Structure formats: C-alpha cells, structure tokens
Tab-separated table of C-alpha atoms and ligand atoms in Angstrom:
chain	number	residue	atom	x	y	z
A	1	MET	CA	6.600	-4.538	-17.434
A	2	ARG	CA	5.879	-0.861	-16.770
A	3	PHE	CA	8.696	1.553	-15.912
A	4	LEU	CA	7.212	4.625	-13.981
A	5	SER	CA	9.025	7.738	-13.409
A	6	SER	CA	7.789	11.108	-11.535
A	7	GLU	CA	8.907	14.359	-10.183
A	8	SER	CA	9.105	12.432	-6.961
A	9	ILE	CA	8.301	9.051	-5.649
A	10	PHE	CA	7.204	8.392	-1.915
A	11	ASN	CA	7.381	4.884	-0.879
A	12	GLY	CA	5.199	4.995	2.179
A	13	THR	CA	7.883	6.151	4.613
A	14	GLU	CA	10.305	8.253	2.559
A	15	PHE	CA	10.983	10.032	-0.652
A	16	LEU	CA	13.067	7.907	-3.276
A	17	ASN	CA	16.314	9.330	-4.768
A	18	LYS	CA	15.687	11.312	-8.006
A	19	ASN	CA	15.894	9.071	-10.947
A	20	SER	CA	14.452	6.117	-9.363
A	21	ILE	CA	12.060	3.982	-11.681
A	22	LEU	CA	9.319	1.911	-10.143
A	23	VAL	CA	8.862	-1.341	-11.955
A	24	ILE	CA	5.549	-2.959	-11.853
A	25	ASN	CA	4.360	-6.193	-13.838
A	26	GLU	CA	1.478	-6.940	-16.020
A	27	LYS	CA	-0.671	-7.639	-12.719
A	28	ASN	CA	0.212	-4.356	-11.508
A	29	GLN	CA	2.565	-6.064	-8.704
A	30	PHE	CA	5.470	-3.996	-7.531
A	31	ILE	CA	8.758	-5.539	-8.837
A	32	ASP	CA	11.677	-3.233	-8.002
A	33	ILE	CA	13.125	0.262	-7.936
A	34	ILE	CA	15.876	0.866	-10.507
A	35	GLU	CA	18.050	3.712	-11.620
A	36	GLU	CA	16.963	5.537	-14.740
A	37	SER	CA	20.211	5.115	-16.334
A	38	GLN	CA	19.730	1.351	-16.570
A	39	LEU	CA	16.909	1.898	-19.176
A	40	ASP	CA	16.410	2.968	-22.447
A	41	PRO	CA	14.523	6.290	-22.062
A	42	LEU	CA	11.751	5.184	-24.437
A	43	GLN	CA	10.649	2.495	-22.059
A	44	ILE	CA	10.017	5.004	-19.241
A	45	GLU	CA	6.379	6.279	-18.640
A	46	ARG	CA	6.863	9.835	-17.082
A	47	PHE	CA	4.394	11.474	-14.633
A	48	ASP	CA	4.075	15.048	-13.198
A	49	GLY	CA	3.574	14.926	-9.424
A	50	ILE	CA	4.225	12.891	-6.429
A	51	ILE	CA	3.608	8.955	-6.850
A	52	THR	CA	2.294	7.203	-3.507
A	53	PRO	CA	1.273	3.862	-2.619
A	54	GLY	CA	-2.828	3.677	-2.309
A	55	PHE	CA	-4.168	5.354	0.770
A	56	VAL	CA	-5.398	4.141	3.930
A	57	ASN	CA	-8.659	5.415	5.601
A	58	THR	CA	-8.056	4.106	9.169
A	59	HIS	CA	-11.478	5.255	10.428
A	60	CYS	CA	-14.821	5.250	8.539
A	61	HIS	CA	-18.477	4.170	9.209
A	62	LEU	CA	-19.561	2.883	5.741
A	63	GLU	CA	-23.019	2.001	7.378
A	64	LEU	CA	-23.884	5.671	8.022
A	65	SER	CA	-23.343	6.784	4.326
A	66	TYR	CA	-27.037	7.481	4.100
A	67	PHE	CA	-26.548	10.371	6.425
A	68	GLN	CA	-24.741	12.501	3.472
A	69	ASN	CA	-25.790	16.297	3.848
A	70	ILE	CA	-28.702	15.423	6.519
A	71	ILE	CA	-26.881	16.387	9.843
A	72	PRO	CA	-26.498	20.026	10.890
A	73	GLN	CA	-22.940	21.251	11.455
A	74	LYS	CA	-21.255	22.587	14.410
A	75	THR	CA	-23.667	21.731	17.026
A	76	GLY	CA	-21.455	19.822	19.392
A	77	LEU	CA	-21.213	15.991	19.913
A	78	VAL	CA	-24.230	15.608	22.039
A	79	ASN	CA	-26.496	17.419	19.535
A	80	PHE	CA	-24.936	15.441	16.607
A	81	ALA	CA	-25.694	12.172	18.383
A	82	LYS	CA	-29.227	13.313	19.023
A	83	ASN	CA	-29.788	14.353	15.453
A	84	ILE	CA	-28.310	10.806	14.177
A	85	ILE	CA	-30.689	8.892	16.666
A	86	SER	CA	-33.786	11.018	15.806
A	87	LYS	CA	-33.268	10.782	12.080
A	88	ARG	CA	-31.912	7.348	11.379
A	89	SER	CA	-35.399	5.617	10.925
A	90	GLN	CA	-36.277	7.779	7.994
A	91	PHE	CA	-34.337	5.679	5.477
A	92	SER	CA	-35.274	2.450	3.947
A	93	VAL	CA	-32.839	-0.438	3.652
A	94	GLU	CA	-32.527	-0.032	-0.016
A	95	GLN	CA	-31.619	3.546	0.589
A	96	MET	CA	-28.966	2.455	3.003
A	97	ASN	CA	-27.488	-0.055	0.699
A	98	LYS	CA	-27.339	2.280	-2.422
A	99	ALA	CA	-25.668	4.870	-0.174
A	100	ILE	CA	-22.970	2.259	0.913
A	101	GLU	CA	-22.432	1.276	-2.453
A	102	GLN	CA	-21.743	4.541	-3.820
A	103	ALA	CA	-19.420	5.335	-0.616
A	104	ASP	CA	-17.397	2.203	-1.632
A	105	SER	CA	-17.058	3.065	-5.237
A	106	PHE	CA	-16.085	6.599	-4.180
A	107	MET	CA	-13.355	5.460	-2.040
A	108	GLU	CA	-11.895	3.354	-4.811
A	109	ASN	CA	-12.162	6.066	-7.248
A	110	ASN	CA	-10.011	8.382	-4.847
A	111	GLY	CA	-7.269	5.910	-4.499
A	112	ILE	CA	-8.158	4.449	-1.248
A	113	ALA	CA	-6.686	0.740	-0.929
A	114	VAL	CA	-7.729	-0.058	2.713
A	115	VAL	CA	-10.476	0.991	5.147
A	116	GLY	CA	-10.636	0.623	8.889
A	117	ASP	CA	-14.376	0.524	9.132
A	118	ILE	CA	-16.835	0.653	12.096
A	119	SER	CA	-19.805	-1.862	11.918
A	120	ASN	CA	-22.686	-1.784	14.277
A	121	THR	CA	-24.561	-4.218	12.076
A	122	ASN	CA	-24.211	-6.575	9.116
A	123	LEU	CA	-25.632	-3.643	6.695
A	124	SER	CA	-22.138	-3.236	4.843
A	125	PHE	CA	-20.965	-6.736	4.642
A	126	LYS	CA	-22.177	-7.704	1.041
A	127	THR	CA	-20.614	-4.578	-0.311
A	128	LYS	CA	-17.431	-5.291	1.574
A	129	GLN	CA	-17.309	-8.868	-0.100
A	130	LYS	CA	-17.629	-7.555	-3.382
A	131	SER	CA	-15.243	-4.550	-2.983
A	132	LYS	CA	-11.789	-4.054	-4.459
A	133	LEU	CA	-10.961	-2.141	-1.218
A	134	TYR	CA	-9.538	-4.074	1.832
A	135	TYR	CA	-11.749	-3.716	4.653
A	136	HIS	CA	-10.800	-4.214	8.369
A	137	SER	CA	-14.190	-4.175	9.994
A	138	PHE	CA	-14.283	-3.112	13.718
A	139	ILE	CA	-17.586	-4.521	15.295
A	140	GLU	CA	-18.622	-1.668	17.620
A	141	LEU	CA	-20.026	-2.353	21.145
A	142	ILE	CA	-21.890	0.005	23.108
A	143	GLY	CA	-22.861	-0.299	26.767
A	144	LEU	CA	-22.416	1.836	29.888
A	145	ASN	CA	-23.926	-0.729	32.325
A	146	SER	CA	-21.061	-3.299	33.132
A	147	GLU	CA	-23.790	-5.784	34.258
A	148	LYS	CA	-24.581	-6.242	30.463
A	149	LYS	CA	-21.201	-6.846	29.642
A	150	GLU	CA	-21.234	-10.593	28.855
A	151	ASN	CA	-24.421	-10.355	26.695
A	152	ILE	CA	-22.962	-7.447	24.743
A	153	LEU	CA	-19.723	-9.229	24.228
A	154	GLU	CA	-21.303	-12.495	23.051
A	155	GLY	CA	-23.418	-10.530	20.426
A	156	GLY	CA	-20.352	-8.854	19.179
A	157	ILE	CA	-18.505	-12.111	18.760
A	158	ALA	CA	-21.548	-13.705	16.930
A	159	LEU	CA	-21.495	-10.621	14.516
A	160	LEU	CA	-17.759	-10.891	14.176
A	161	LYS	CA	-18.138	-14.550	13.254
A	162	GLU	CA	-20.697	-13.812	10.566
A	163	LEU	CA	-18.278	-11.189	9.032
A	164	GLN	CA	-15.380	-14.024	9.280
A	165	ASN	CA	-17.645	-16.538	7.547
A	166	LEU	CA	-18.030	-14.192	4.510
A	167	GLY	CA	-14.051	-14.246	4.359
A	168	LEU	CA	-13.837	-10.719	5.685
A	169	ILE	CA	-11.452	-9.596	8.497
A	170	GLY	CA	-12.348	-7.790	11.491
A	171	SER	CA	-12.174	-7.348	15.363
A	172	LEU	CA	-14.008	-5.926	18.277
A	173	ALA	CA	-14.098	-2.149	19.387
A	174	PRO	CA	-15.824	-0.327	22.063
A	175	HIS	CA	-17.580	2.858	20.958
A	176	ALA	CA	-16.269	5.338	23.401
A	177	PRO	CA	-15.528	5.882	26.884
A	178	TYR	CA	-18.673	7.769	27.542
A	179	SER	CA	-20.863	5.062	26.165
A	180	THR	CA	-18.918	1.860	27.149
A	181	SER	CA	-18.106	0.533	30.665
A	182	VAL	CA	-14.413	0.046	31.338
A	183	GLN	CA	-15.234	-3.359	32.151
A	184	LEU	CA	-16.374	-3.954	28.555
A	185	ILE	CA	-13.502	-1.854	27.255
A	186	GLU	CA	-11.183	-4.374	29.158
A	187	ALA	CA	-13.089	-7.443	28.072
A	188	ILE	CA	-12.874	-6.434	24.224
A	189	SER	CA	-9.105	-5.466	24.563
A	190	ASN	CA	-8.630	-8.872	26.191
A	191	TYR	CA	-10.483	-10.615	23.156
A	192	ASN	CA	-8.592	-8.593	20.597
A	193	SER	CA	-5.300	-9.109	22.216
A	194	LYS	CA	-5.819	-12.931	22.538
A	195	ASN	CA	-6.648	-13.157	19.045
A	196	ASN	CA	-3.693	-10.916	17.915
A	197	LEU	CA	-6.149	-8.351	16.363
A	198	PRO	CA	-6.123	-4.600	16.310
A	199	PHE	CA	-8.187	-2.150	18.880
A	200	SER	CA	-10.017	0.936	17.898
A	201	ILE	CA	-12.035	3.623	20.078
A	202	HIS	CA	-13.302	6.882	19.461
A	203	ASN	CA	-11.209	9.082	22.144
A	204	GLN	CA	-11.912	12.500	23.683
A	205	GLU	CA	-13.769	13.711	20.601
A	206	SER	CA	-15.612	16.375	23.087
A	207	GLU	CA	-14.555	18.174	26.055
A	208	GLU	CA	-17.986	16.881	27.495
A	209	GLU	CA	-16.616	13.341	27.432
A	210	ASN	CA	-13.680	14.476	29.807
A	211	LYS	CA	-15.956	16.030	32.226
A	212	PHE	CA	-18.527	13.235	32.082
A	213	LEU	CA	-15.768	10.907	33.273
A	214	GLN	CA	-14.275	13.323	35.722
A	215	GLY	CA	-17.515	13.737	37.335
A	216	GLU	CA	-18.376	17.242	36.426
A	217	LYS	CA	-21.543	18.632	35.105
A	218	SER	CA	-21.629	17.315	31.265
A	219	GLU	CA	-23.984	17.589	28.366
A	220	PHE	CA	-23.771	13.696	28.033
A	221	TYR	CA	-26.432	13.549	31.253
A	222	ASN	CA	-28.738	15.252	28.383
A	223	LEU	CA	-28.070	12.700	25.968
A	224	PHE	CA	-28.809	9.767	28.333
A	225	GLU	CA	-32.106	11.608	29.371
A	226	PHE	CA	-32.956	12.078	25.683
A	227	LEU	CA	-32.319	8.357	25.274
A	228	ASN	CA	-34.607	7.492	28.308
A	229	ILE	CA	-31.549	5.706	29.941
A	230	ASP	CA	-31.276	5.898	33.669
A	231	ILE	CA	-27.363	6.126	34.662
A	232	SER	CA	-28.022	7.374	38.307
A	233	TRP	CA	-25.893	4.350	39.071
A	234	PHE	CA	-22.828	5.640	37.065
A	235	LYS	CA	-19.992	6.244	39.179
A	236	PRO	CA	-17.604	8.750	37.494
A	237	LYS	CA	-13.625	7.736	37.171
A	238	HIS	CA	-12.471	11.182	38.365
A	239	ARG	CA	-9.817	10.925	35.584
A	240	SER	CA	-9.661	12.116	32.003
A	241	SER	CA	-11.468	9.811	29.841
A	242	LEU	CA	-8.108	8.324	28.188
A	243	ASN	CA	-6.753	7.859	31.665
A	244	ALA	CA	-9.909	5.865	32.778
A	245	TYR	CA	-9.390	3.177	30.300
A	246	SER	CA	-5.444	3.630	29.097
A	247	SER	CA	-4.314	0.558	31.027
A	248	PHE	CA	-6.439	-1.733	28.885
A	249	LEU	CA	-4.535	-0.725	25.630
A	250	LYS	CA	-3.140	-4.314	25.390
A	251	SER	CA	-3.337	-4.853	21.479
A	252	LYS	CA	-0.264	-4.884	19.589
A	253	LYS	CA	-2.201	-2.029	17.412
A	254	ASN	CA	-4.598	0.588	19.296
A	255	ILE	CA	-6.257	3.023	17.253
A	256	LEU	CA	-7.380	6.161	19.150
A	257	VAL	CA	-9.796	8.220	16.894
A	258	HIS	CA	-10.343	11.961	17.085
A	259	ASN	CA	-8.311	13.061	20.019
A	260	THR	CA	-9.535	16.616	19.811
A	261	PHE	CA	-9.407	17.257	23.742
A	262	THR	CA	-6.362	14.886	24.657
A	263	SER	CA	-3.764	16.697	26.802
A	264	GLN	CA	0.095	16.619	27.426
A	265	GLU	CA	-0.548	14.238	30.335
A	266	ASP	CA	-2.987	12.174	28.481
A	267	TYR	CA	-0.480	11.634	25.467
A	268	GLY	CA	2.342	10.715	28.266
A	269	SER	CA	0.107	8.093	29.959
A	270	VAL	CA	0.185	5.536	26.744
A	271	GLY	CA	2.974	3.497	25.130
A	272	SER	CA	4.000	3.291	21.445
A	273	HIS	CA	1.596	0.663	20.474
A	274	VAL	CA	-1.050	3.412	20.173
A	275	PHE	CA	-1.764	5.185	16.654
A	276	TRP	CA	-3.427	8.583	16.896
A	277	CYS	CA	-6.108	8.736	14.124
A	278	LEU	CA	-7.055	12.146	13.188
A	279	CYS	CA	-10.277	12.998	11.343
A	280	PRO	CA	-10.212	16.779	10.804
A	281	THR	CA	-13.098	17.500	8.818
A	282	ALA	CA	-15.322	15.616	11.163
A	283	ASN	CA	-13.851	17.689	13.984
A	284	LEU	CA	-14.629	20.686	12.281
A	285	TYR	CA	-18.229	19.493	11.253
A	286	ILE	CA	-19.277	18.480	14.814
A	287	GLU	CA	-17.190	20.377	17.343
A	288	ASN	CA	-15.496	23.228	14.994
A	289	LYS	CA	-12.208	22.330	16.724
A	290	LEU	CA	-9.075	20.711	15.658
A	291	PRO	CA	-6.672	18.688	18.081
A	292	ASP	CA	-3.505	20.740	19.001
A	293	TYR	CA	-1.022	19.045	16.433
A	294	ASP	CA	1.956	20.723	18.250
A	295	ILE	CA	1.197	18.915	21.240
A	296	LEU	CA	0.508	15.781	19.538
A	297	LEU	CA	3.476	15.739	17.343
A	298	SER	CA	5.852	16.639	20.448
A	299	ASN	CA	4.666	13.292	21.813
A	300	SER	CA	4.300	10.900	18.935
A	301	LYS	CA	4.565	10.700	15.075
A	302	GLN	CA	2.416	7.600	15.034
A	303	ILE	CA	-0.504	9.214	13.419
A	304	CYS	CA	-2.989	8.203	10.621
A	305	PHE	CA	-6.129	9.704	9.184
A	306	GLY	CA	-9.943	8.758	8.960
A	307	THR	CA	-12.664	10.437	7.136
A	308	ASP	CA	-15.142	9.279	9.814
A	309	SER	CA	-18.611	8.829	8.239
A	310	LEU	CA	-20.676	10.679	5.610
A	311	ALA	CA	-22.861	12.005	8.536
A	312	SER	CA	-19.975	14.266	9.621
A	313	ASN	CA	-18.174	14.712	6.083
A	314	SER	CA	-19.196	15.777	2.855
A	315	ASN	CA	-17.252	12.893	1.062
A	316	LEU	CA	-14.865	10.109	2.062
A	317	ASP	CA	-11.856	11.557	0.578
A	318	ILE	CA	-9.047	10.799	2.620
A	319	LEU	CA	-6.482	12.784	0.812
A	320	LYS	CA	-8.538	16.051	2.038
A	321	GLU	CA	-7.927	14.976	5.571
A	322	GLY	CA	-4.177	14.709	4.983
A	323	SER	CA	-4.423	18.015	3.193
A	324	ILE	CA	-5.950	19.749	6.296
A	325	PHE	CA	-3.297	18.344	8.312
A	326	TYR	CA	-0.322	19.248	5.747
A	327	SER	CA	-1.664	22.889	5.554
A	328	LYS	CA	-1.464	23.159	9.396
A	329	THR	CA	1.899	21.497	10.046
A	330	LYS	CA	3.731	21.835	6.663
A	331	ASP	CA	5.214	18.386	7.294
A	332	LEU	CA	5.009	16.654	3.787
A	333	GLY	CA	6.887	13.524	4.570
A	334	LEU	CA	4.867	12.727	7.864
A	335	SER	CA	1.226	13.754	6.050
A	336	LEU	CA	2.145	11.408	3.227
A	337	ARG	CA	3.378	8.656	5.468
A	338	ALA	CA	0.069	8.935	7.703
A	339	LEU	CA	-1.922	8.528	4.518
A	340	THR	CA	0.043	5.367	3.583
A	341	TYR	CA	2.152	3.204	5.761
A	342	ASN	CA	1.218	4.457	9.150
A	343	GLY	CA	-2.580	3.702	8.263
A	344	ALA	CA	-1.550	0.232	7.276
A	345	ALA	CA	0.528	-0.235	10.159
A	346	ALA	CA	-2.211	0.863	12.651
A	347	LEU	CA	-4.481	-1.916	11.096
A	348	ASP	CA	-1.471	-4.512	11.247
A	349	LEU	CA	-1.619	-4.390	7.463
A	350	GLN	CA	1.935	-3.250	6.838
A	351	GLU	CA	3.048	-6.667	5.080
A	352	ASN	CA	0.386	-6.003	2.397
A	353	PHE	CA	-0.494	-2.200	2.132
A	354	GLY	CA	0.808	0.983	2.682
A	355	SER	CA	4.240	0.841	0.799
A	356	PHE	CA	5.734	-0.814	-2.232
A	357	ILE	CA	5.795	-4.587	-1.309
A	358	LYS	CA	7.523	-7.129	-3.722
A	359	ALA	CA	4.947	-9.047	-5.844
A	360	LYS	CA	1.860	-7.074	-4.144
A	361	ASN	CA	-0.364	-4.824	-5.662
A	362	THR	CA	-0.739	-1.884	-3.057
A	363	GLY	CA	-2.083	0.581	-5.614
A	364	LEU	CA	-0.322	3.693	-6.919
A	365	ASN	CA	-1.776	7.242	-6.899
A	366	LEU	CA	-0.337	10.409	-8.457
A	367	ILE	CA	-0.936	13.670	-6.229
A	368	GLU	CA	0.212	17.135	-6.632
A	369	VAL	CA	0.686	19.718	-3.851
A	370	LYS	CA	-0.873	23.226	-4.917
A	371	GLN	CA	-1.022	26.175	-2.389
A	372	ASP	CA	-0.734	23.833	0.579
A	373	LYS	CA	-3.312	21.536	-0.777
A	374	PHE	CA	-2.972	18.038	-1.804
A	375	LEU	CA	-4.910	17.034	-4.914
A	376	LEU	CA	-5.356	13.768	-6.669
A	377	LYS	CA	-4.296	13.877	-10.430
A	378	GLU	CA	-4.819	10.151	-11.205
A	379	VAL	CA	-5.292	6.725	-9.710
A	380	ILE	CA	-2.485	5.058	-11.765
A	381	VAL	CA	-3.262	1.506	-10.507
A	382	VAL	CA	-6.050	0.515	-8.337
A	383	ALA	CA	-5.176	-1.764	-5.430
A	384	ASP	CA	-7.057	-4.901	-5.471
A	385	ARG	CA	-7.495	-6.975	-2.161
A	386	LEU	CA	-8.765	-10.012	-4.317
A	387	SER	CA	-5.459	-10.335	-5.787
A	388	LEU	CA	-4.036	-10.937	-2.603
A	389	LEU	CA	-6.112	-13.793	-1.953
A	390	VAL	CA	-5.141	-15.807	-4.921
B	1	ZN	ZN1	-16.238	7.561	14.083
C-alpha cells in the first residue's frame, strides 16, 4: 500500500478536506481516502502541489501528428484547410506512423489517461492497440451531398467494425456542419444513440461556417471551388450552423468541439446532454480568437478540453489547454474538473476514468499553479487501460 498526501488533492469534481490521505495498492489501484491521524507519519509519502486523477484529452486527431510545425498560423479556417489538403501528400506512411507513435508517448508522459480521437482512416489503430492510453475513436464522416449519405455511412460503419475487431472502442462522428449534410448528421446521430455511443462534431470554429449555413457570402465557397466540388445545388438553412442540426443531438453524450462563434441564442437551443469541448491553442493558431467564456459559462459548466491535432498545436499537452482557460476565468475547480471528470463523462467513461474509482487505476498527476499557469510536476502513476481489461 502507498499512502499519499499533498498540499491539496482534487478528486475529479472537488478538493478533498485537508489532511486527506489517498490510499493506493501495489497495482496502483485506488483503495480509499483516509484521515492523516489514522496513520503513522512515517508511512506517508508527501508531495508539494495538487494531486489529480489522470487527464482526459477529449478532442485530438492523432492521425494528423505529422503536420507538427508545418501549417502557417492565424490564416483562418479556410486557408488552414487548404494548407492541410495541399501538403498532406508530402509524407510517407513511415513518417506518419512515427509521428503517431511519438504523439501517443508524449500524451502518456504528460499525464493523459484518456483521449477522444478523430480517425478518418485506420492509420492510428495499431498504435492505439499497443498504447496504455484509453482511446475512444470517433470515425469521422464527411459528405455535404445528402444523396451519398448511405454509401458514406456504410463506409464509416465498416471502419468502426475494423476498429472494434482490434478490441478498441469507438463511434461515428460527422466532421462539421459545413462539410456534412444534415441528413448524414441525423443518420450518424441515430446510429450512435441506437448503440448507446457518444457523438462528436466540430462546431462553429469559424464565423464563415455560420455565414455558409445562413446563406451569406462565405469563404467556404472558395474552399469548395479549390477542391473542385460543385455545390451549386446546396441550399442554405438560413439558421446558425448549430441551429441547423441541434435537433439531431440525440446521444446521451454529445461533444461540440471549438464553439468559438457560438451565441447566447445557440447555447439556449440545446439541452444538458451537450459537452462544450474547448481547444484554445488551436483556436488561437487558426482563427486567433477564443470563445466568449463568460457567455458559455452563464449557460453551462459542462465543459471539457481538447488539444486538437499537431497541425494546429505545437504539442498535445492538455494541461496547457486547461491553463489558458484558467488564466482567463480564474476558476480553478472548474478548470481541473474539465481536465478530469468532465472529459471522462463527455466520452461516457466516468465509471472508469476522471476521478478516484475503487479498485481502478485512473492515473495520478501532481501539478502546481504558478503565476496563473498550470505546470505538471510529476506523473505519480500512469493510468493503464490494459489493467481495466484484465
Ligand atoms: Zn478537430
């Protein structure tokens, strides 16, 4: 047994009383919280800082790891997408695989226990199979033309089955409202809710997205022209992009990613089964703008964080994302909760991760808060998803 004590201990949802001792066994599984007075002081390991459960990175694209330091910053979402499309053929499969392996190790070394990860192909599946991290893979589907809905859905289900046959967990996810027809979004949502799986979508990352769905002049028309895709048949919804599909958010957990241009009205139009995933570094990298956290928090505290990909982030350090949110809001409890319990709950993994759970190893991190910044001092215990399967 190990008896751990620190200046403070955060259990995923709240700080424990002073003098609380965390008890873990030789398999690094959580056993109990006890009072310091119950122990001989010599038995206690003392730490300086805040002990937390392992972190959750709710939104990542492991597959795009080879884009680290390649894409120019602050050019807007449409130019970002054009850069991704035109540069992606420069890399060999070996380079891509190596970058994926390195990104996976980086996350393990930085206290991350769980990742909600977007997959467009099977490129990252082998790494995920070997990893200590628990990945929930969102098989991402794209297709604005509703006539192709059935084929795209079938392809997505086939890739999801391939993932599941490797013993990995996943569900389907539409890419974004500007790239996926509402009919396909609805079909994906139906599939996930029928199978009791979480749903995820990129939401309102750019103002151009709202304009596109509203029927205004939008840079997205340039993107489709660049891609040589005829969208003359496209009928705008004359609503904000969230409003165009919010009635299809039917899963018990729905993760809306980015929300940089989400309005008060938009927040009011969805229910409590929505988690707002914030990726501040990626937002600054691409659009140089953050969501209005005051408006968001006046509507919901159900927030979590994502690093997005190495195409729009210098590293996959989820604590840095929490740190940016904390420096703007000064809400320490909510920032830590979003890094741990909320992320796990968004992925419907709250029974296994995000807090201290009896007989489970959910990871233990030691952090400190210095000049409004979170710093990782030590990963005390690495979470191990494989130990859950035994
Ligand atoms: Zn993303």
